[in-house]
Amino acid sequence: MAKLIVSQNGEVIENCFLNGDIFTIGSQTDSDLCLAIMGISRSHARITSVGNDDILEDLDSTNGTLVNSQPITRHILQNNDVIEIANIQIRYRNHKAIDGPSFDRTMIIQASALESGAQSQAVGAYALATAKKARRFKKGARLGLIREFKGTYPGEEIELSQVLHTFGVPGKQVVVINSRPHGYFITHVEGKKPARVNGKSIGFEPRPLTPNDVIEVGDEKLLFLLK
């Protein structure tokens, strides 16, 4: 579990744990971290947990939010990052944090609730989240297709017409499939164990998909195809 060590003038004044999906910071008394001092807005910043990542976002505060002395709007927190708000320093401690935001994780941020343009819909027993299109598919490129053959709706087909699609059961096991110029890739997002493709763990790095790959994620078994 990630921890926040809150300091002022070099002295630790509070320790907090990120044990929920949303953690708020501000001068309002109902903030998860209430800092009722000059220079801190009522709703100053929030931390949203997405998969294995904690994402810090400044909420259009009057005086801004810094991470490691650099102003940020949105930032994937890394172990030992120092958040600076007014004269408060907040050190983020999470030894399980994955170093270096990847393309897939950046896209996940864009597709999360932090991105007002993202859409979400329920499909079978899994949730499908689609990001806004970042580019057009090349002319003549074959479109990816996911077919469910074990789960709530066997035979259900989903065209991978968007840049990013996520599959799985939130809180249990989630993967993202994203399209790149050179094909489709699957990446672990959430869960103690990565999903499986053709009976083997996909691990924690992006893995290319090929036609007729069988994906096991959450309570679903899915078939990847190219149209």
PDB file of C-alpha atoms in Angstrom:
ATOM      1  CA  MET A   1       0.000   0.000   0.000  1.00  0.00           C
ATOM      2  CA  ALA A   2       1.346   3.426  -0.953  1.00  0.00           C
ATOM      3  CA  LYS A   3       2.198   5.870   1.837  1.00  0.00           C
ATOM      4  CA  LEU A   4       2.382   9.675   1.991  1.00  0.00           C
ATOM      5  CA  ILE A   5       4.785  11.295   4.450  1.00  0.00           C
ATOM      6  CA  VAL A   6       3.682  14.878   5.048  1.00  0.00           C
ATOM      7  CA  SER A   7       6.287  17.405   6.238  1.00  0.00           C
ATOM      8  CA  GLN A   8       6.407  21.115   6.995  1.00  0.00           C
ATOM      9  CA  ASN A   9       9.624  23.001   7.650  1.00  0.00           C
ATOM     10  CA  GLY A  10      11.517  19.717   7.759  1.00  0.00           C
ATOM     11  CA  GLU A  11       9.288  18.106  10.411  1.00  0.00           C
ATOM     12  CA  VAL A  12       6.921  15.191   9.726  1.00  0.00           C
ATOM     13  CA  ILE A  13       3.380  16.232  10.658  1.00  0.00           C
ATOM     14  CA  GLU A  14       1.323  13.348   9.293  1.00  0.00           C
ATOM     15  CA  ASN A  15       1.450   9.924   7.606  1.00  0.00           C
ATOM     16  CA  CYS A  16      -1.323   8.809   5.254  1.00  0.00           C
ATOM     17  CA  PHE A  17      -2.046   5.633   3.313  1.00  0.00           C
ATOM     18  CA  LEU A  18      -3.670   5.395  -0.116  1.00  0.00           C
ATOM     19  CA  ASN A  19      -6.224   2.696   0.637  1.00  0.00           C
ATOM     20  CA  GLY A  20      -8.972   3.765  -1.775  1.00  0.00           C
ATOM     21  CA  ASP A  21      -9.503   4.671  -5.420  1.00  0.00           C
ATOM     22  CA  ILE A  22      -9.535   8.439  -4.794  1.00  0.00           C
ATOM     23  CA  PHE A  23      -7.488  10.467  -2.293  1.00  0.00           C
ATOM     24  CA  THR A  24      -8.202  14.207  -2.026  1.00  0.00           C
ATOM     25  CA  ILE A  25      -5.909  16.992  -0.844  1.00  0.00           C
ATOM     26  CA  GLY A  26      -7.110  20.478   0.086  1.00  0.00           C
ATOM     27  CA  SER A  27      -8.130  22.902   2.785  1.00  0.00           C
ATOM     28  CA  GLN A  28     -11.692  21.568   3.011  1.00  0.00           C
ATOM     29  CA  THR A  29     -12.304  19.700   6.244  1.00  0.00           C
ATOM     30  CA  ASP A  30     -13.641  16.648   4.376  1.00  0.00           C
ATOM     31  CA  SER A  31     -10.435  16.237   2.326  1.00  0.00           C
ATOM     32  CA  ASP A  32      -8.583  12.970   2.903  1.00  0.00           C
ATOM     33  CA  LEU A  33      -5.542  15.132   3.622  1.00  0.00           C
ATOM     34  CA  CYS A  34      -6.792  18.414   5.089  1.00  0.00           C
ATOM     35  CA  LEU A  35      -4.188  21.190   4.951  1.00  0.00           C
ATOM     36  CA  ALA A  36      -5.938  24.310   6.200  1.00  0.00           C
ATOM     37  CA  ILE A  37      -3.084  26.737   5.592  1.00  0.00           C
ATOM     38  CA  MET A  38      -2.520  29.746   3.372  1.00  0.00           C
ATOM     39  CA  GLY A  39      -1.728  28.938  -0.260  1.00  0.00           C
ATOM     40  CA  ILE A  40      -3.718  25.703  -0.435  1.00  0.00           C
ATOM     41  CA  SER A  41      -6.998  25.688  -2.356  1.00  0.00           C
ATOM     42  CA  ARG A  42     -10.172  24.131  -0.986  1.00  0.00           C
ATOM     43  CA  SER A  43      -9.901  21.314  -3.551  1.00  0.00           C
ATOM     44  CA  HIS A  44      -6.225  21.498  -4.431  1.00  0.00           C
ATOM     45  CA  ALA A  45      -5.249  18.059  -5.821  1.00  0.00           C
ATOM     46  CA  ARG A  46      -6.257  14.423  -5.916  1.00  0.00           C
ATOM     47  CA  ILE A  47      -4.581  11.073  -6.326  1.00  0.00           C
ATOM     48  CA  THR A  48      -6.421   8.450  -8.353  1.00  0.00           C
ATOM     49  CA  SER A  49      -5.430   4.784  -8.308  1.00  0.00           C
ATOM     50  CA  VAL A  50      -5.530   3.177 -11.770  1.00  0.00           C
ATOM     51  CA  GLY A  51      -4.341  -0.427 -11.813  1.00  0.00           C
ATOM     52  CA  ASN A  52      -0.933  -0.485 -10.161  1.00  0.00           C
ATOM     53  CA  ASP A  53      -0.405   3.255 -10.609  1.00  0.00           C
ATOM     54  CA  ASP A  54      -1.230   6.275  -8.453  1.00  0.00           C
ATOM     55  CA  ILE A  55      -1.893   9.371 -10.543  1.00  0.00           C
ATOM     56  CA  LEU A  56      -1.589  12.858  -9.072  1.00  0.00           C
ATOM     57  CA  GLU A  57      -3.676  15.626 -10.643  1.00  0.00           C
ATOM     58  CA  ASP A  58      -3.766  19.330  -9.835  1.00  0.00           C
ATOM     59  CA  LEU A  59      -7.385  20.524  -9.637  1.00  0.00           C
ATOM     60  CA  ASP A  60      -6.819  23.964 -11.154  1.00  0.00           C
ATOM     61  CA  SER A  61      -5.507  25.185  -7.797  1.00  0.00           C
ATOM     62  CA  THR A  62      -4.574  28.827  -7.332  1.00  0.00           C
ATOM     63  CA  ASN A  63      -0.897  28.197  -6.547  1.00  0.00           C
ATOM     64  CA  GLY A  64      -0.331  24.912  -8.401  1.00  0.00           C
ATOM     65  CA  THR A  65       1.247  21.595  -7.499  1.00  0.00           C
ATOM     66  CA  LEU A  66       4.885  20.605  -7.918  1.00  0.00           C
ATOM     67  CA  VAL A  67       6.538  17.202  -8.112  1.00  0.00           C
ATOM     68  CA  ASN A  68      10.288  17.178  -7.537  1.00  0.00           C
ATOM     69  CA  SER A  69      10.244  20.984  -7.964  1.00  0.00           C
ATOM     70  CA  GLN A  70       8.516  20.798 -11.381  1.00  0.00           C
ATOM     71  CA  PRO A  71       4.934  22.064 -11.929  1.00  0.00           C
ATOM     72  CA  ILE A  72       2.513  19.338 -12.992  1.00  0.00           C
ATOM     73  CA  THR A  73      -1.034  19.008 -14.226  1.00  0.00           C
ATOM     74  CA  ARG A  74      -1.095  15.211 -14.116  1.00  0.00           C
ATOM     75  CA  HIS A  75       1.706  12.872 -13.081  1.00  0.00           C
ATOM     76  CA  ILE A  76       2.213   9.125 -12.551  1.00  0.00           C
ATOM     77  CA  LEU A  77       3.816   8.973  -9.115  1.00  0.00           C
ATOM     78  CA  GLN A  78       7.099   7.120  -8.687  1.00  0.00           C
ATOM     79  CA  ASN A  79       8.611   5.870  -5.438  1.00  0.00           C
ATOM     80  CA  ASN A  80      10.218   8.743  -3.462  1.00  0.00           C
ATOM     81  CA  ASP A  81       8.602  11.513  -5.534  1.00  0.00           C
ATOM     82  CA  VAL A  82       8.171  14.691  -3.475  1.00  0.00           C
ATOM     83  CA  ILE A  83       4.899  16.579  -3.943  1.00  0.00           C
ATOM     84  CA  GLU A  84       5.087  20.265  -3.027  1.00  0.00           C
ATOM     85  CA  ILE A  85       1.965  22.270  -2.188  1.00  0.00           C
ATOM     86  CA  ALA A  86       2.518  25.741  -0.689  1.00  0.00           C
ATOM     87  CA  ASN A  87       5.117  25.109   2.045  1.00  0.00           C
ATOM     88  CA  ILE A  88       4.102  21.468   2.521  1.00  0.00           C
ATOM     89  CA  GLN A  89       6.211  18.563   1.237  1.00  0.00           C
ATOM     90  CA  ILE A  90       4.586  15.167   0.692  1.00  0.00           C
ATOM     91  CA  ARG A  91       6.874  12.237  -0.029  1.00  0.00           C
ATOM     92  CA  TYR A  92       5.296   9.345  -1.943  1.00  0.00           C
ATOM     93  CA  ARG A  93       6.510   5.916  -0.827  1.00  0.00           C
ATOM     94  CA  ASN A  94       5.562   2.845  -2.823  1.00  0.00           C
ATOM     95  CA  HIS A  95       8.246   0.235  -3.419  1.00  0.00           C
ATOM     96  CA  LYS A  96       5.883  -1.635  -5.748  1.00  0.00           C
ATOM     97  CA  ALA A  97       5.487   1.341  -8.088  1.00  0.00           C
ATOM     98  CA  ILE A  98       6.544   0.458 -11.634  1.00  0.00           C
ATOM     99  CA  ASP A  99       9.353   2.697 -12.862  1.00  0.00           C
ATOM    100  CA  GLY A 100       8.909   4.715 -16.048  1.00  0.00           C
ATOM    101  CA  PRO A 101       5.430   5.297 -17.461  1.00  0.00           C
ATOM    102  CA  SER A 102       4.989   3.198 -20.582  1.00  0.00           C
ATOM    103  CA  PHE A 103       2.911   4.056 -23.647  1.00  0.00           C
ATOM    104  CA  ASP A 104       0.158   1.740 -22.413  1.00  0.00           C
ATOM    105  CA  ARG A 105       0.047   3.270 -18.953  1.00  0.00           C
ATOM    106  CA  THR A 106      -0.057   6.778 -20.406  1.00  0.00           C
ATOM    107  CA  MET A 107      -2.987   5.727 -22.576  1.00  0.00           C
ATOM    108  CA  ILE A 108      -4.714   4.250 -19.529  1.00  0.00           C
ATOM    109  CA  ILE A 109      -4.555   7.657 -17.854  1.00  0.00           C
ATOM    110  CA  GLN A 110      -6.143   9.240 -20.920  1.00  0.00           C
ATOM    111  CA  ALA A 111      -8.892   6.627 -20.886  1.00  0.00           C
ATOM    112  CA  SER A 112      -9.569   6.831 -17.167  1.00  0.00           C
ATOM    113  CA  ALA A 113     -12.118   9.009 -15.451  1.00  0.00           C
ATOM    114  CA  LEU A 114      -9.504  11.745 -15.443  1.00  0.00           C
ATOM    115  CA  GLU A 115     -10.110  12.227 -19.149  1.00  0.00           C
ATOM    116  CA  SER A 116     -13.511  13.849 -19.644  1.00  0.00           C
ATOM    117  CA  GLY A 117     -13.711  12.679 -23.252  1.00  0.00           C
ATOM    118  CA  ALA A 118     -13.350   8.984 -22.427  1.00  0.00           C
ATOM    119  CA  GLN A 119     -16.297   6.646 -22.805  1.00  0.00           C
ATOM    120  CA  SER A 120     -17.124   3.535 -20.830  1.00  0.00           C
ATOM    121  CA  GLN A 121     -19.657   0.779 -21.393  1.00  0.00           C
ATOM    122  CA  ALA A 122     -20.352  -2.640 -19.917  1.00  0.00           C
ATOM    123  CA  VAL A 123     -19.911  -5.619 -22.213  1.00  0.00           C
ATOM    124  CA  GLY A 124     -20.731  -9.013 -20.744  1.00  0.00           C
ATOM    125  CA  ALA A 125     -19.096  -9.552 -17.359  1.00  0.00           C
ATOM    126  CA  TYR A 126     -16.182  -7.337 -18.244  1.00  0.00           C
ATOM    127  CA  ALA A 127     -15.859  -3.589 -18.635  1.00  0.00           C
ATOM    128  CA  LEU A 128     -14.741  -2.093 -21.920  1.00  0.00           C
ATOM    129  CA  ALA A 129     -13.199   1.387 -21.758  1.00  0.00           C
ATOM    130  CA  THR A 130     -12.253   3.120 -24.993  1.00  0.00           C
ATOM    131  CA  ALA A 131     -10.001   6.144 -25.339  1.00  0.00           C
ATOM    132  CA  LYS A 132     -10.485   8.851 -27.911  1.00  0.00           C
ATOM    133  CA  LYS A 133      -8.841   8.023 -31.212  1.00  0.00           C
ATOM    134  CA  ALA A 134      -5.301   9.337 -31.231  1.00  0.00           C
ATOM    135  CA  ARG A 135      -4.721   8.563 -34.879  1.00  0.00           C
ATOM    136  CA  ARG A 136      -6.417   6.996 -37.885  1.00  0.00           C
ATOM    137  CA  PHE A 137      -5.691   3.418 -38.839  1.00  0.00           C
ATOM    138  CA  LYS A 138      -3.546   3.016 -41.922  1.00  0.00           C
ATOM    139  CA  LYS A 139      -5.477   2.435 -45.111  1.00  0.00           C
ATOM    140  CA  GLY A 140      -5.864  -1.290 -45.709  1.00  0.00           C
ATOM    141  CA  ALA A 141      -4.860  -2.241 -42.158  1.00  0.00           C
ATOM    142  CA  ARG A 142      -6.769  -5.248 -40.776  1.00  0.00           C
ATOM    143  CA  LEU A 143      -8.988  -4.424 -37.824  1.00  0.00           C
ATOM    144  CA  GLY A 144      -8.600  -6.429 -34.623  1.00  0.00           C
ATOM    145  CA  LEU A 145     -11.553  -8.316 -33.186  1.00  0.00           C
ATOM    146  CA  ILE A 146     -12.215  -9.896 -29.793  1.00  0.00           C
ATOM    147  CA  ARG A 147     -14.710 -12.769 -29.601  1.00  0.00           C
ATOM    148  CA  GLU A 148     -15.892 -14.059 -26.231  1.00  0.00           C
ATOM    149  CA  PHE A 149     -16.298 -17.821 -26.162  1.00  0.00           C
ATOM    150  CA  LYS A 150     -16.427 -18.373 -22.401  1.00  0.00           C
ATOM    151  CA  GLY A 151     -18.235 -15.960 -20.111  1.00  0.00           C
ATOM    152  CA  THR A 152     -21.529 -14.169 -19.760  1.00  0.00           C
ATOM    153  CA  TYR A 153     -22.141 -13.653 -23.484  1.00  0.00           C
ATOM    154  CA  PRO A 154     -20.486 -16.373 -25.573  1.00  0.00           C
ATOM    155  CA  GLY A 155     -20.213 -15.277 -29.193  1.00  0.00           C
ATOM    156  CA  GLU A 156     -20.148 -11.561 -28.356  1.00  0.00           C
ATOM    157  CA  GLU A 157     -17.744  -9.723 -30.713  1.00  0.00           C
ATOM    158  CA  ILE A 158     -15.952  -6.431 -30.078  1.00  0.00           C
ATOM    159  CA  GLU A 159     -14.164  -4.572 -32.857  1.00  0.00           C
ATOM    160  CA  LEU A 160     -10.881  -3.039 -31.685  1.00  0.00           C
ATOM    161  CA  SER A 161     -11.612   0.168 -33.556  1.00  0.00           C
ATOM    162  CA  GLN A 162     -10.245   2.464 -30.849  1.00  0.00           C
ATOM    163  CA  VAL A 163      -6.649   2.960 -29.771  1.00  0.00           C
ATOM    164  CA  LEU A 164      -7.233   1.443 -26.339  1.00  0.00           C
ATOM    165  CA  HIS A 165      -9.557  -1.216 -24.932  1.00  0.00           C
ATOM    166  CA  THR A 166      -9.468  -2.696 -21.431  1.00  0.00           C
ATOM    167  CA  PHE A 167     -10.855  -6.098 -20.445  1.00  0.00           C
ATOM    168  CA  GLY A 168     -11.278  -7.915 -17.160  1.00  0.00           C
ATOM    169  CA  VAL A 169     -12.787  -7.502 -13.724  1.00  0.00           C
ATOM    170  CA  PRO A 170     -11.761  -4.338 -11.824  1.00  0.00           C
ATOM    171  CA  GLY A 171     -10.148  -5.217  -8.507  1.00  0.00           C
ATOM    172  CA  LYS A 172      -9.423  -8.744  -9.704  1.00  0.00           C
ATOM    173  CA  GLN A 173      -7.622  -8.791 -13.052  1.00  0.00           C
ATOM    174  CA  VAL A 174      -7.503  -6.242 -15.882  1.00  0.00           C
ATOM    175  CA  VAL A 175      -5.561  -6.000 -19.156  1.00  0.00           C
ATOM    176  CA  VAL A 176      -5.337  -3.384 -21.863  1.00  0.00           C
ATOM    177  CA  ILE A 177      -5.175  -4.111 -25.595  1.00  0.00           C
ATOM    178  CA  ASN A 178      -3.865  -1.218 -27.628  1.00  0.00           C
ATOM    179  CA  SER A 179      -3.286  -0.775 -31.336  1.00  0.00           C
ATOM    180  CA  ARG A 180       0.104   0.378 -32.588  1.00  0.00           C
ATOM    181  CA  PRO A 181       1.336   0.978 -36.128  1.00  0.00           C
ATOM    182  CA  HIS A 182       2.924  -2.479 -36.111  1.00  0.00           C
ATOM    183  CA  GLY A 183       0.093  -4.450 -34.522  1.00  0.00           C
ATOM    184  CA  TYR A 184      -1.910  -5.105 -31.370  1.00  0.00           C
ATOM    185  CA  PHE A 185      -0.360  -5.513 -27.908  1.00  0.00           C
ATOM    186  CA  ILE A 186      -1.753  -6.744 -24.587  1.00  0.00           C
ATOM    187  CA  THR A 187      -0.464  -5.395 -21.258  1.00  0.00           C
ATOM    188  CA  HIS A 188      -1.146  -6.238 -17.607  1.00  0.00           C
ATOM    189  CA  VAL A 189      -2.889  -3.417 -15.724  1.00  0.00           C
ATOM    190  CA  GLU A 190      -4.350  -4.765 -12.483  1.00  0.00           C
ATOM    191  CA  GLY A 191      -4.334  -7.915 -10.369  1.00  0.00           C
ATOM    192  CA  LYS A 192      -1.827  -9.983  -8.425  1.00  0.00           C
ATOM    193  CA  LYS A 193      -1.348 -12.333 -11.370  1.00  0.00           C
ATOM    194  CA  PRO A 194      -1.135 -11.299 -15.037  1.00  0.00           C
ATOM    195  CA  ALA A 195      -3.644 -12.675 -17.520  1.00  0.00           C
ATOM    196  CA  ARG A 196      -2.753 -15.613 -19.739  1.00  0.00           C
ATOM    197  CA  VAL A 197      -2.427 -15.962 -23.504  1.00  0.00           C
ATOM    198  CA  ASN A 198      -2.474 -19.492 -24.930  1.00  0.00           C
ATOM    199  CA  GLY A 199      -2.100 -20.838 -21.397  1.00  0.00           C
ATOM    200  CA  LYS A 200       0.990 -18.778 -20.520  1.00  0.00           C
ATOM    201  CA  SER A 201       1.297 -15.680 -18.334  1.00  0.00           C
ATOM    202  CA  ILE A 202       1.697 -12.438 -20.301  1.00  0.00           C
ATOM    203  CA  GLY A 203       4.020 -11.054 -17.602  1.00  0.00           C
ATOM    204  CA  PHE A 204       4.247  -7.346 -16.871  1.00  0.00           C
ATOM    205  CA  GLU A 205       5.517  -6.012 -20.187  1.00  0.00           C
ATOM    206  CA  PRO A 206       3.541  -5.384 -23.411  1.00  0.00           C
ATOM    207  CA  ARG A 207       3.123  -8.605 -25.428  1.00  0.00           C
ATOM    208  CA  PRO A 208       2.215  -8.697 -29.137  1.00  0.00           C
ATOM    209  CA  LEU A 209      -0.961 -10.513 -30.139  1.00  0.00           C
ATOM    210  CA  THR A 210      -1.320 -12.785 -33.151  1.00  0.00           C
ATOM    211  CA  PRO A 211      -4.532 -14.123 -34.756  1.00  0.00           C
ATOM    212  CA  ASN A 212      -6.250 -16.957 -32.845  1.00  0.00           C
ATOM    213  CA  ASP A 213      -4.512 -16.118 -29.556  1.00  0.00           C
ATOM    214  CA  VAL A 214      -6.676 -17.195 -26.609  1.00  0.00           C
ATOM    215  CA  ILE A 215      -6.794 -14.653 -23.780  1.00  0.00           C
ATOM    216  CA  GLU A 216      -7.849 -15.612 -20.251  1.00  0.00           C
ATOM    217  CA  VAL A 217      -8.611 -12.577 -18.079  1.00  0.00           C
ATOM    218  CA  GLY A 218     -10.908 -12.238 -15.085  1.00  0.00           C
ATOM    219  CA  ASP A 219     -13.715 -14.725 -15.631  1.00  0.00           C
ATOM    220  CA  GLU A 220     -13.556 -14.507 -19.412  1.00  0.00           C
ATOM    221  CA  LYS A 221     -11.924 -16.465 -22.199  1.00  0.00           C
ATOM    222  CA  LEU A 222     -11.485 -14.391 -25.351  1.00  0.00           C
ATOM    223  CA  LEU A 223     -10.259 -15.053 -28.879  1.00  0.00           C
ATOM    224  CA  PHE A 224      -8.192 -12.438 -30.727  1.00  0.00           C
ATOM    225  CA  LEU A 225      -8.788 -12.247 -34.489  1.00  0.00           C
ATOM    226  CA  LEU A 226      -8.041  -9.953 -37.421  1.00  0.00           C
ATOM    227  CA  LYS A 227     -10.905  -9.046 -39.769  1.00  0.00           C
TER     228      LYS A 227
END
